[in-house]
Short mmCIF file of C-alpha atoms in Angstrom, two decimals:
data_model
loop_
_atom_site.label_atom_id
_atom_site.label_comp_id
_atom_site.label_asym_id
_atom_site.label_seq_id
_atom_site.Cartn_x
_atom_site.Cartn_y
_atom_site.Cartn_z
CA UNK M 1 193.32 78.78 168.92
CA UNK M 2 193.20 77.07 165.56
CA UNK M 3 196.07 75.29 163.97
CA UNK M 4 196.68 77.75 161.57
CA UNK M 5 197.06 80.63 164.27
CA UNK M 6 199.51 78.40 166.39
CA UNK M 7 201.74 77.63 162.98
CA UNK M 8 201.69 81.70 162.14
CA UNK M 9 202.88 82.15 165.99
CA UNK M 10 205.45 79.24 165.37
CA UNK M 11 206.60 80.61 162.34
CA UNK M 12 206.99 84.29 163.65
CA UNK M 13 209.02 82.96 166.52
CA UNK M 14 211.60 81.55 163.95
CA UNK M 15 211.91 84.51 161.95
CA UNK M 16 212.51 86.46 165.21
CA UNK M 17 215.26 84.06 166.03
CA UNK M 18 216.54 84.11 162.46
CA UNK M 19 216.95 87.84 162.95
CA UNK M 20 218.49 87.81 165.97
CA UNK M 21 221.14 85.35 164.95
CA UNK M 22 222.08 87.34 161.98
CA UNK M 23 222.32 90.30 164.20
CA UNK M 24 224.70 88.48 166.32
CA UNK M 25 226.77 87.06 163.52
CA UNK M 26 227.11 90.51 162.17
CA UNK M 27 228.09 91.75 165.00
CA UNK M 28 230.81 89.22 165.73
CA UNK M 29 232.02 89.67 162.10
CA UNK M 30 232.29 93.45 162.35
CA UNK M 31 234.47 93.08 165.55
CA UNK M 32 236.67 90.57 163.74
CA UNK M 33 237.04 92.51 160.60
CA UNK M 34 237.26 95.99 161.86
CA UNK M 35 241.15 95.60 162.84
CA UNK M 36 242.06 94.24 159.58
CA UNK M 37 240.09 96.88 157.57
CA UNK M 38 241.65 99.65 159.91
CA UNK M 39 245.31 98.10 159.39
CA UNK M 40 244.68 98.16 155.77
CA UNK M 41 243.49 101.91 155.68
CA UNK M 42 246.50 102.89 157.79
CA UNK M 43 249.03 100.97 155.69
CA UNK M 44 247.58 103.16 152.49
CA UNK M 45 247.43 106.32 154.53
CA UNK M 46 249.90 109.06 154.08
CA UNK M 47 252.17 109.33 157.12
CA UNK M 48 250.94 112.90 158.15
CA UNK M 49 247.31 111.55 158.45
CA UNK M 50 247.96 108.74 160.43
CA UNK M 51 247.55 110.45 163.86
CA UNK M 52 244.83 112.84 162.79
CA UNK M 53 241.76 113.45 165.00
CA UNK M 54 239.05 112.49 164.95
CA UNK M 55 240.16 109.58 163.06
CA UNK M 56 238.49 108.31 159.67
CA UNK M 57 238.72 105.08 157.90
CA UNK M 58 239.40 106.86 154.42
CA UNK M 59 242.01 109.50 154.40
CA UNK M 60 242.39 112.53 151.51
CA UNK M 61 244.74 110.01 149.31
CA UNK M 62 246.28 106.73 148.89
CA UNK M 63 249.71 106.16 148.94
CA UNK M 64 252.28 102.92 148.64
CA UNK M 65 255.32 104.45 150.45
CA UNK M 66 254.84 102.30 153.51
CA UNK M 67 255.06 99.16 151.33
CA UNK M 68 258.03 100.54 149.49
CA UNK M 69 259.76 101.14 152.78
CA UNK M 70 258.83 97.62 153.98
CA UNK M 71 260.27 95.90 150.76
CA UNK M 72 263.37 98.09 150.81
CA UNK M 73 264.81 95.75 153.60
CA UNK M 74 264.80 92.05 153.76
CA UNK M 75 260.88 91.82 154.24
CA UNK M 76 260.54 90.38 151.04
CA UNK M 77 263.28 87.55 151.79
CA UNK M 78 261.63 87.06 155.28
CA UNK M 79 258.20 86.51 153.60
CA UNK M 80 259.82 83.79 151.15
CA UNK M 81 261.38 82.21 154.42
CA UNK M 82 257.98 81.87 156.01
CA UNK M 83 256.66 80.28 152.98
CA UNK M 84 259.37 78.08 152.51
CA UNK M 85 259.30 76.82 156.52
CA UNK M 86 255.78 76.55 156.55
CA UNK M 87 255.63 74.55 153.33
CA UNK M 88 258.20 72.13 154.37
CA UNK M 89 256.75 71.74 157.78
CA UNK M 90 253.26 71.31 156.28
CA UNK M 91 254.24 68.64 153.65
CA UNK M 92 256.40 66.51 156.28
CA UNK M 93 254.04 66.57 159.08
CA UNK M 94 251.00 65.44 156.84
CA UNK M 95 253.19 62.45 155.32
CA UNK M 96 254.52 61.35 158.95
CA UNK M 97 250.96 62.22 160.22
CA UNK M 98 249.26 59.87 157.88
CA UNK M 99 251.87 56.96 158.26
CA UNK M 100 251.53 57.47 161.99
CA UNK M 101 247.59 57.71 161.84
CA UNK M 102 247.38 54.85 159.82
CA UNK M 103 249.80 52.71 162.14
CA UNK M 104 247.57 53.53 165.21
CA UNK M 105 244.50 52.65 163.64
CA UNK M 106 244.95 49.70 161.85
CA UNK M 107 247.80 47.97 164.01
CA UNK M 108 247.93 46.50 167.13
CA UNK M 109 251.10 46.85 169.17
CA UNK M 110 252.10 47.30 173.12
CA UNK M 111 251.37 50.62 174.44
CA UNK M 112 249.27 51.67 171.22
CA UNK M 113 246.88 53.50 173.49
CA UNK M 114 249.16 55.38 175.87
CA UNK M 115 251.53 56.61 172.93
CA UNK M 116 248.67 57.82 171.54
CA UNK M 117 247.36 59.50 174.45
CA UNK M 118 250.95 61.30 174.68
CA UNK M 119 250.37 62.45 170.83
CA UNK M 120 246.95 63.84 171.94
CA UNK M 121 248.59 65.50 175.13
CA UNK M 122 250.97 67.31 173.09
CA UNK M 123 248.90 69.16 170.67
CA UNK M 124 248.80 72.23 173.05
CA UNK M 125 252.31 72.66 172.02
CA UNK M 126 251.21 74.56 169.01
CA UNK M 127 249.98 76.80 171.11
CA UNK M 128 251.78 76.78 174.02
CA UNK M 129 255.27 76.83 172.31
CA UNK M 130 256.68 79.46 174.37
CA UNK M 131 257.10 76.79 177.24
CA UNK M 132 259.81 75.01 175.43
CA UNK M 133 261.87 77.93 174.14
CA UNK M 134 264.56 77.48 176.75
CA UNK M 135 265.19 73.41 176.48
CA UNK M 136 264.79 73.65 172.58
CA UNK M 137 267.26 76.49 172.61
CA UNK M 138 269.71 74.67 174.93
CA UNK M 139 269.23 71.42 172.78
CA UNK M 140 269.76 73.04 169.57
CA UNK M 141 272.59 74.91 170.74
CA UNK M 142 274.34 71.79 171.39
CA UNK M 143 273.56 70.25 168.05
CA UNK M 144 275.11 73.50 166.15
CA UNK M 145 271.58 74.55 164.41
CA UNK M 146 270.88 77.77 166.14
CA UNK M 147 270.50 80.50 163.27
CA UNK M 148 270.46 78.20 160.50
CA UNK M 149 267.50 77.68 157.68
CA UNK M 150 266.90 74.24 158.92
CA UNK M 151 265.86 74.94 163.09
CA UNK M 152 262.36 76.46 162.27
CA UNK M 153 261.02 73.82 159.97
CA UNK M 154 262.28 71.36 162.49
CA UNK M 155 260.42 72.98 165.31
CA UNK M 156 257.34 73.91 163.43
CA UNK M 157 257.05 70.12 162.51
CA UNK M 158 257.77 69.28 166.30
CA UNK M 159 255.08 71.67 167.37
CA UNK M 160 252.16 70.61 164.79
CA UNK M 161 252.50 67.14 163.83
CA UNK M 162 250.43 66.02 167.03
CA UNK M 163 247.33 67.89 165.49
CA UNK M 164 248.18 66.26 162.10
CA UNK M 165 248.06 62.83 163.59
CA UNK M 166 245.09 63.45 165.46
CA UNK M 167 243.11 64.82 162.55
CA UNK M 168 244.10 61.87 160.40
CA UNK M 169 243.46 59.02 162.80
CA UNK M 170 240.09 60.18 163.37
CA UNK M 171 239.41 60.07 159.43
CA UNK M 172 240.73 56.71 159.06
CA UNK M 173 238.81 55.48 162.04
CA UNK M 174 235.65 56.27 159.58
CA UNK M 175 237.10 54.12 156.82
CA UNK M 176 235.81 50.58 157.01
CA UNK M 177 238.74 47.87 157.80
CA UNK M 178 236.82 45.75 155.18
CA UNK M 179 238.18 47.80 152.30
CA UNK M 180 241.86 46.48 153.72
CA UNK M 181 240.52 43.16 153.49
CA UNK M 182 239.27 43.58 150.11
CA UNK M 183 242.33 45.09 148.87
CA UNK M 184 244.43 42.42 150.44
CA UNK M 185 242.31 39.82 148.86
CA UNK M 186 243.04 41.26 145.20
CA UNK M 187 246.76 40.73 146.36
CA UNK M 188 247.51 44.77 147.37
CA UNK M 189 250.25 45.04 149.94
CA UNK M 190 249.99 47.15 153.11
CA UNK M 191 251.78 49.76 151.90
CA UNK M 192 249.70 49.64 148.51
CA UNK M 193 246.72 49.67 150.34
CA UNK M 194 247.75 52.69 152.26
CA UNK M 195 248.63 54.66 149.15
CA UNK M 196 245.78 53.68 146.97
CA UNK M 197 243.05 53.00 149.04
CA UNK M 198 243.30 54.89 152.60
CA UNK M 199 245.00 58.01 151.55
CA UNK M 200 242.46 58.98 148.69
CA UNK M 201 239.60 58.66 151.15
CA UNK M 202 241.32 60.75 153.50
CA UNK M 203 241.90 64.02 151.16
CA UNK M 204 239.30 66.05 153.07
CA UNK M 205 241.14 65.34 156.28
CA UNK M 206 244.44 65.80 154.87
CA UNK M 207 243.56 69.01 153.36
CA UNK M 208 242.27 70.20 157.12
CA UNK M 209 245.59 69.20 158.48
CA UNK M 210 247.66 71.01 155.99
CA UNK M 211 245.82 74.02 156.52
CA UNK M 212 246.35 73.43 160.50
CA UNK M 213 249.76 73.16 160.27
CA UNK M 214 250.62 75.38 157.97
CA UNK M 215 248.81 78.44 159.66
CA UNK M 216 250.21 77.16 163.00
CA UNK M 217 253.70 77.37 161.33
CA UNK M 218 253.00 80.82 159.68
CA UNK M 219 251.68 82.46 162.97
CA UNK M 220 254.34 81.29 165.10
CA UNK M 221 256.71 84.13 166.74
CA UNK M 222 258.47 83.28 169.98
CA UNK M 223 260.92 80.39 168.36
CA UNK M 224 261.49 82.36 165.50
CA UNK M 225 262.74 85.39 167.39
CA UNK M 226 264.79 83.41 169.97
CA UNK M 227 266.30 80.83 167.62
CA UNK M 228 267.21 82.88 164.61
CA UNK M 229 269.52 86.08 164.86
CA UNK M 230 270.13 86.59 161.02
CA UNK M 231 268.06 88.64 158.82
CA UNK M 232 268.91 86.07 156.16
CA UNK M 233 266.75 83.33 158.21
CA UNK M 234 264.14 85.63 160.07
CA UNK M 235 260.59 84.30 159.52
CA UNK M 236 257.99 86.89 158.56
CA UNK M 237 256.33 87.44 161.98
CA UNK M 238 259.65 88.29 163.38
CA UNK M 239 260.14 90.67 160.33
CA UNK M 240 256.88 92.73 161.26
CA UNK M 241 258.05 92.95 164.75
CA UNK M 242 261.07 95.04 163.55
CA UNK M 243 259.17 97.98 162.95
CA UNK M 244 258.67 98.16 166.85
CA UNK M 245 261.47 99.82 168.43
CA UNK M 246 262.56 101.41 171.86
CA UNK M 247 261.86 104.88 169.88
CA UNK M 248 258.39 103.92 169.25
CA UNK M 249 256.17 102.25 166.48
CA UNK M 250 256.40 103.01 163.16
CA UNK M 251 252.67 102.62 162.00
CA UNK M 252 252.35 103.07 158.52
CA UNK M 253 255.21 100.50 157.87
CA UNK M 254 253.81 98.11 160.79
CA UNK M 255 250.51 97.78 159.30
CA UNK M 256 251.59 97.35 155.75
CA UNK M 257 253.90 94.67 156.84
CA UNK M 258 251.46 93.28 159.08
CA UNK M 259 248.68 93.04 156.03
CA UNK M 260 251.26 91.38 153.90
CA UNK M 261 252.01 88.63 156.67
CA UNK M 262 248.37 88.28 156.87
CA UNK M 263 247.34 87.94 153.46
CA UNK M 264 248.74 84.20 152.86
CA UNK M 265 246.51 82.81 155.84
CA UNK M 266 243.48 85.16 154.71
CA UNK M 267 243.67 83.74 151.22
CA UNK M 268 243.77 80.20 152.32
CA UNK M 269 240.65 80.40 154.86
CA UNK M 270 239.06 82.14 152.18
CA UNK M 271 239.80 79.71 149.48
CA UNK M 272 240.10 76.34 151.37
CA UNK M 273 238.40 77.22 154.75
CA UNK M 274 235.70 74.70 153.89
CA UNK M 275 238.18 71.61 154.14
CA UNK M 276 238.78 72.76 157.79
CA UNK M 277 235.34 71.75 158.76
CA UNK M 278 234.92 69.13 156.11
CA UNK M 279 237.65 67.43 157.39
CA UNK M 280 237.15 67.45 161.03
CA UNK M 281 233.67 66.43 160.07
CA UNK M 282 234.91 63.69 158.60
CA UNK M 283 237.14 62.40 161.54
CA UNK M 284 234.42 62.97 164.09
CA UNK M 285 232.05 60.20 162.82
CA UNK M 286 232.74 56.63 162.46
CA UNK M 287 231.30 54.32 159.84
#
């Protein structure tokens, strides 16, 4: 067997592997995108065609009456509520997370490693916040903060802050300490070094942390449904659930509101999704 024929066989195998990978990726993408496409189609479909059989992706016409029904209530206010809550939680988490990450990485103080271990152990809070609903409810009821506009940003901050600290500390571990020493020689204070040297180098990781915190806050449902009763302070995820009742589901308004609630997250992932990978990779490699 000649070297040329061996190279041809190896090249053929690589092509087969690439085709198989592309087919698998396309299948996974189709499975994930199909519900979204179906939701979009249902949200603009006339009510009489929603339950037609056999089902079809494209109906005979397009209507905006489901979106008009959604916006006839308090949904627009709920959408703005979630935007405000998530933005406040994100900005606060990134600021506090950056300061905490700098302290954990650059300072040596008693119980530093155990405390950081506690922070890492609290990361699942953003995914398992339902476990803390009862103690949080009792605590905030004692403080008189239930059904107020400040309770959800506080909870979102508490749930997602550990993730921000972990991401930013990983990024700062990759920044040489020599930069701090050089800034100190030039007369810069710790605060000036942090603001002018460390933070600019952590921009990709700060963007990644912001996306994680914002998406985690935006998608939170349990705390919003328990801690807030007034429609005035209700977040968007709870507002979507209002179209599900004991008498059935209003599929048109339900899918329309769900698509509106999905849109901000989708736009963030499409335009800034690369920062998720860049920020995580920057924090994963030292030096």
